[in-house]
C-alpha cells in the first residue's frame, strides 16, 4: 500500500492538523472500551451532542500504519463525531496530532492507561490493557512501575481477565463491580460464578440492578487455594509435549498464561 503523508489529507499547517473523519480509523480489537457498557454509550451520546454544537476541542492522537491513520487516543471522540455526522452535523474536519514517531504498541497501551483524556477506563477495561502487555512479555512488576498503578491491583485485574466467562459478563454488564468479583474469586475460586449469579438474582428480586456484598450468600464448600489451582492448571489444563524424552514444552492460551503468572506472583 502506498504510504500517505499526513499533509496529503490534512488541512492547515501547524503542530496540529485537521483531518476529515473518514480518514481516521480504529484498529480492530485495539480499543479497550466496552461498547455494551451503558455508561460508555451515555458518554459517547453526551460527546456527540457537545461536538455537534461546539466541534471537537481536544485533538485526537493518531499514528500511521501501512498507509492508514489510526487513533491511539480519542476513540470515544471519533465515535461521537461519527454519531453526530449521522444525525446531520456538518463536521468536515477534526483536530489531530501525530504521536511520537518512536512509539510502539506497548507505548500505545500505556497511553490508554495513563494519558486517557476523556472518561477514565473502567477496571475491567484496564485489565484488558494489562493482559495485552503480559502477552507482549511485560511482568506485573514492570506494568506496575510503568503505569504507576499498585502491583496488587494489576495482579487482581489480570486474575479477573482469566476468570470464567460468566464472571466477566456480570462485570462488563455492570451487574457486579470488578472489586466484588475479584473478592469472590479469591474466596470462592471456581464457585465464584455461581455465587455471583445467585447474588445478582437476589439483587434483582429486591429491585436492584447491581449486586453488592449484602446480596452474597457464601458458598459452604471449601474454596481452592492458590497452590491447588496451580496444580490443577499444570496437571489438566495446560498442554505438555515431550521433545527429546528429557525435556518438555508447554502450550498455554493467553488467559492461562496470565493466570499462571498471577498464581506464581509474577
mmCIF file with all atom_site columns, C-alpha atoms in Angstrom, residues 60-158:
data_model
loop_
_atom_site.group_PDB
_atom_site.id
_atom_site.type_symbol
_atom_site.label_atom_id
_atom_site.label_alt_id
_atom_site.label_comp_id
_atom_site.label_asym_id
_atom_site.label_entity_id
_atom_site.label_seq_id
_atom_site.pdbx_PDB_ins_code
_atom_site.Cartn_x
_atom_site.Cartn_y
_atom_site.Cartn_z
_atom_site.occupancy
_atom_site.B_iso_or_equiv
_atom_site.pdbx_formal_charge
_atom_site.auth_seq_id
_atom_site.auth_comp_id
_atom_site.auth_asym_id
_atom_site.auth_atom_id
_atom_site.pdbx_PDB_model_num
ATOM 1  C CA . UNK A 1 60  ? -7.162  13.190  18.722 1.00 0.00 ? 60  UNK A CA 1
ATOM 2  C CA . UNK A 1 61  ? -3.761  11.494  18.726 1.00 0.00 ? 61  UNK A CA 1
ATOM 3  C CA . UNK A 1 62  ? -3.060  9.351   15.668 1.00 0.00 ? 62  UNK A CA 1
ATOM 4  C CA . UNK A 1 63  ? -0.365  7.198   14.107 1.00 0.00 ? 63  UNK A CA 1
ATOM 5  C CA . UNK A 1 64  ? 0.188   5.744   10.659 1.00 0.00 ? 64  UNK A CA 1
ATOM 6  C CA . UNK A 1 65  ? 0.400   2.056   9.823  1.00 0.00 ? 65  UNK A CA 1
ATOM 7  C CA . UNK A 1 66  ? 0.538   0.735   6.241  1.00 0.00 ? 66  UNK A CA 1
ATOM 8  C CA . UNK A 1 67  ? -0.802  3.985   4.858  1.00 0.00 ? 67  UNK A CA 1
ATOM 9  C CA . UNK A 1 68  ? -3.768  4.138   7.246  1.00 0.00 ? 68  UNK A CA 1
ATOM 10 C CA . UNK A 1 69  ? -4.226  6.649   10.063 1.00 0.00 ? 69  UNK A CA 1
ATOM 11 C CA . UNK A 1 70  ? -5.298  5.027   13.334 1.00 0.00 ? 70  UNK A CA 1
ATOM 12 C CA . UNK A 1 71  ? -6.421  6.744   16.519 1.00 0.00 ? 71  UNK A CA 1
ATOM 13 C CA . UNK A 1 72  ? -4.335  5.928   19.598 1.00 0.00 ? 72  UNK A CA 1
ATOM 14 C CA . UNK A 1 73  ? -6.051  8.443   21.908 1.00 0.00 ? 73  UNK A CA 1
ATOM 15 C CA . UNK A 1 74  ? -9.554  9.713   21.249 1.00 0.00 ? 74  UNK A CA 1
ATOM 16 C CA . UNK A 1 75  ? -11.602 6.650   20.308 1.00 0.00 ? 75  UNK A CA 1
ATOM 17 C CA . UNK A 1 76  ? -14.723 7.955   22.061 1.00 0.00 ? 76  UNK A CA 1
ATOM 18 C CA . UNK A 1 77  ? -14.369 11.343  20.389 1.00 0.00 ? 77  UNK A CA 1
ATOM 19 C CA . UNK A 1 78  ? -14.151 9.742   16.947 1.00 0.00 ? 78  UNK A CA 1
ATOM 20 C CA . UNK A 1 79  ? -17.210 7.571   17.626 1.00 0.00 ? 79  UNK A CA 1
ATOM 21 C CA . UNK A 1 80  ? -19.071 10.653  18.861 1.00 0.00 ? 80  UNK A CA 1
ATOM 22 C CA . UNK A 1 81  ? -18.081 12.584  15.713 1.00 0.00 ? 81  UNK A CA 1
ATOM 23 C CA . UNK A 1 82  ? -19.425 9.781   13.534 1.00 0.00 ? 82  UNK A CA 1
ATOM 24 C CA . UNK A 1 83  ? -22.647 9.716   15.540 1.00 0.00 ? 83  UNK A CA 1
ATOM 25 C CA . UNK A 1 84  ? -23.057 13.487  15.244 1.00 0.00 ? 84  UNK A CA 1
ATOM 26 C CA . UNK A 1 85  ? -22.499 13.290  11.471 1.00 0.00 ? 85  UNK A CA 1
ATOM 27 C CA . UNK A 1 86  ? -25.110 10.512  11.186 1.00 0.00 ? 86  UNK A CA 1
ATOM 28 C CA . UNK A 1 87  ? -27.558 12.893  12.855 1.00 0.00 ? 87  UNK A CA 1
ATOM 29 C CA . UNK A 1 88  ? -26.867 15.679  10.409 1.00 0.00 ? 88  UNK A CA 1
ATOM 30 C CA . UNK A 1 89  ? -23.971 17.648  11.904 1.00 0.00 ? 89  UNK A CA 1
ATOM 31 C CA . UNK A 1 90  ? -21.764 19.121  9.176  1.00 0.00 ? 90  UNK A CA 1
ATOM 32 C CA . UNK A 1 91  ? -18.326 18.215  10.542 1.00 0.00 ? 91  UNK A CA 1
ATOM 33 C CA . UNK A 1 92  ? -15.759 18.416  7.759  1.00 0.00 ? 92  UNK A CA 1
ATOM 34 C CA . UNK A 1 93  ? -12.545 18.006  9.757  1.00 0.00 ? 93  UNK A CA 1
ATOM 35 C CA . UNK A 1 94  ? -11.353 17.257  13.299 1.00 0.00 ? 94  UNK A CA 1
ATOM 36 C CA . UNK A 1 95  ? -8.105  18.341  15.012 1.00 0.00 ? 95  UNK A CA 1
ATOM 37 C CA . UNK A 1 96  ? -5.394  15.687  15.294 1.00 0.00 ? 96  UNK A CA 1
ATOM 38 C CA . UNK A 1 97  ? -1.804  15.426  16.420 1.00 0.00 ? 97  UNK A CA 1
ATOM 39 C CA . UNK A 1 98  ? 0.753   12.797  15.499 1.00 0.00 ? 98  UNK A CA 1
ATOM 40 C CA . UNK A 1 99  ? 2.069   10.632  18.317 1.00 0.00 ? 99  UNK A CA 1
ATOM 41 C CA . UNK A 1 100 ? 5.809   10.362  18.964 1.00 0.00 ? 100 UNK A CA 1
ATOM 42 C CA . UNK A 1 101 ? 7.459   8.781   15.932 1.00 0.00 ? 101 UNK A CA 1
ATOM 43 C CA . UNK A 1 102 ? 9.240   6.230   18.119 1.00 0.00 ? 102 UNK A CA 1
ATOM 44 C CA . UNK A 1 103 ? 6.077   4.956   19.858 1.00 0.00 ? 103 UNK A CA 1
ATOM 45 C CA . UNK A 1 104 ? 5.374   1.220   19.778 1.00 0.00 ? 104 UNK A CA 1
ATOM 46 C CA . UNK A 1 105 ? 2.400   -0.976  20.653 1.00 0.00 ? 105 UNK A CA 1
ATOM 47 C CA . UNK A 1 106 ? 3.277   -1.103  24.355 1.00 0.00 ? 106 UNK A CA 1
ATOM 48 C CA . UNK A 1 107 ? 3.552   2.698   24.445 1.00 0.00 ? 107 UNK A CA 1
ATOM 49 C CA . UNK A 1 108 ? 0.070   2.963   22.934 1.00 0.00 ? 108 UNK A CA 1
ATOM 50 C CA . UNK A 1 109 ? -1.344  0.634   25.555 1.00 0.00 ? 109 UNK A CA 1
ATOM 51 C CA . UNK A 1 110 ? 0.193   2.651   28.381 1.00 0.00 ? 110 UNK A CA 1
ATOM 52 C CA . UNK A 1 111 ? -1.135  5.770   26.696 1.00 0.00 ? 111 UNK A CA 1
ATOM 53 C CA . UNK A 1 112 ? -4.679  4.451   27.085 1.00 0.00 ? 112 UNK A CA 1
ATOM 54 C CA . UNK A 1 113 ? -3.995  3.691   30.739 1.00 0.00 ? 113 UNK A CA 1
ATOM 55 C CA . UNK A 1 114 ? -2.241  6.842   31.953 1.00 0.00 ? 114 UNK A CA 1
ATOM 56 C CA . UNK A 1 115 ? -2.928  9.571   29.370 1.00 0.00 ? 115 UNK A CA 1
ATOM 57 C CA . UNK A 1 116 ? -6.636  8.998   28.915 1.00 0.00 ? 116 UNK A CA 1
ATOM 58 C CA . UNK A 1 117 ? -8.065  12.472  28.389 1.00 0.00 ? 117 UNK A CA 1
ATOM 59 C CA . UNK A 1 118 ? -11.748 11.566  28.466 1.00 0.00 ? 118 UNK A CA 1
ATOM 60 C CA . UNK A 1 119 ? -13.758 9.095   30.520 1.00 0.00 ? 119 UNK A CA 1
ATOM 61 C CA . UNK A 1 120 ? -11.365 7.029   32.691 1.00 0.00 ? 120 UNK A CA 1
ATOM 62 C CA . UNK A 1 121 ? -11.029 3.348   31.862 1.00 0.00 ? 121 UNK A CA 1
ATOM 63 C CA . UNK A 1 122 ? -13.198 1.040   33.950 1.00 0.00 ? 122 UNK A CA 1
ATOM 64 C CA . UNK A 1 123 ? -11.280 -1.612  35.945 1.00 0.00 ? 123 UNK A CA 1
ATOM 65 C CA . UNK A 1 124 ? -12.228 -4.392  33.517 1.00 0.00 ? 124 UNK A CA 1
ATOM 66 C CA . UNK A 1 125 ? -11.132 -2.265  30.548 1.00 0.00 ? 125 UNK A CA 1
ATOM 67 C CA . UNK A 1 126 ? -7.829  -1.544  32.276 1.00 0.00 ? 126 UNK A CA 1
ATOM 68 C CA . UNK A 1 127 ? -7.390  -5.269  32.866 1.00 0.00 ? 127 UNK A CA 1
ATOM 69 C CA . UNK A 1 128 ? -7.660  -5.826  29.123 1.00 0.00 ? 128 UNK A CA 1
ATOM 70 C CA . UNK A 1 129 ? -4.741  -3.460  28.640 1.00 0.00 ? 129 UNK A CA 1
ATOM 71 C CA . UNK A 1 130 ? -2.677  -5.307  31.256 1.00 0.00 ? 130 UNK A CA 1
ATOM 72 C CA . UNK A 1 131 ? -3.467  -8.604  29.553 1.00 0.00 ? 131 UNK A CA 1
ATOM 73 C CA . UNK A 1 132 ? -2.110  -7.293  26.247 1.00 0.00 ? 132 UNK A CA 1
ATOM 74 C CA . UNK A 1 133 ? 1.059   -6.132  27.952 1.00 0.00 ? 133 UNK A CA 1
ATOM 75 C CA . UNK A 1 134 ? 1.533   -9.573  29.530 1.00 0.00 ? 134 UNK A CA 1
ATOM 76 C CA . UNK A 1 135 ? 1.165   -11.066 26.033 1.00 0.00 ? 135 UNK A CA 1
ATOM 77 C CA . UNK A 1 136 ? 3.990   -8.733  24.953 1.00 0.00 ? 136 UNK A CA 1
ATOM 78 C CA . UNK A 1 137 ? 6.214   -10.157 27.721 1.00 0.00 ? 137 UNK A CA 1
ATOM 79 C CA . UNK A 1 138 ? 5.782   -7.497  30.406 1.00 0.00 ? 138 UNK A CA 1
ATOM 80 C CA . UNK A 1 139 ? 5.808   -8.641  34.033 1.00 0.00 ? 139 UNK A CA 1
ATOM 81 C CA . UNK A 1 140 ? 3.311   -7.439  36.632 1.00 0.00 ? 140 UNK A CA 1
ATOM 82 C CA . UNK A 1 141 ? 6.132   -5.565  38.360 1.00 0.00 ? 141 UNK A CA 1
ATOM 83 C CA . UNK A 1 142 ? 7.095   -3.783  35.134 1.00 0.00 ? 142 UNK A CA 1
ATOM 84 C CA . UNK A 1 143 ? 3.479   -2.878  34.335 1.00 0.00 ? 143 UNK A CA 1
ATOM 85 C CA . UNK A 1 144 ? 3.012   -1.502  37.837 1.00 0.00 ? 144 UNK A CA 1
ATOM 86 C CA . UNK A 1 145 ? 6.173   0.601   37.694 1.00 0.00 ? 145 UNK A CA 1
ATOM 87 C CA . UNK A 1 146 ? 5.478   1.982   34.222 1.00 0.00 ? 146 UNK A CA 1
ATOM 88 C CA . UNK A 1 147 ? 1.807   2.797   34.847 1.00 0.00 ? 147 UNK A CA 1
ATOM 89 C CA . UNK A 1 148 ? 2.131   3.921   38.462 1.00 0.00 ? 148 UNK A CA 1
ATOM 90 C CA . UNK A 1 149 ? -0.654  1.511   39.426 1.00 0.00 ? 149 UNK A CA 1
ATOM 91 C CA . UNK A 1 150 ? -0.391  -0.641  42.543 1.00 0.00 ? 150 UNK A CA 1
ATOM 92 C CA . UNK A 1 151 ? 1.127   -4.053  41.821 1.00 0.00 ? 151 UNK A CA 1
ATOM 93 C CA . UNK A 1 152 ? -1.627  -5.861  43.710 1.00 0.00 ? 152 UNK A CA 1
ATOM 94 C CA . UNK A 1 153 ? -4.352  -4.148  41.661 1.00 0.00 ? 153 UNK A CA 1
ATOM 95 C CA . UNK A 1 154 ? -2.590  -5.051  38.411 1.00 0.00 ? 154 UNK A CA 1
ATOM 96 C CA . UNK A 1 155 ? -2.416  -8.688  39.542 1.00 0.00 ? 155 UNK A CA 1
ATOM 97 C CA . UNK A 1 156 ? -6.066  -8.742  40.618 1.00 0.00 ? 156 UNK A CA 1
ATOM 98 C CA . UNK A 1 157 ? -7.287  -7.264  37.355 1.00 0.00 ? 157 UNK A CA 1
ATOM 99 C CA . UNK A 1 158 ? -5.307  -9.920  35.471 1.00 0.00 ? 158 UNK A CA 1
#
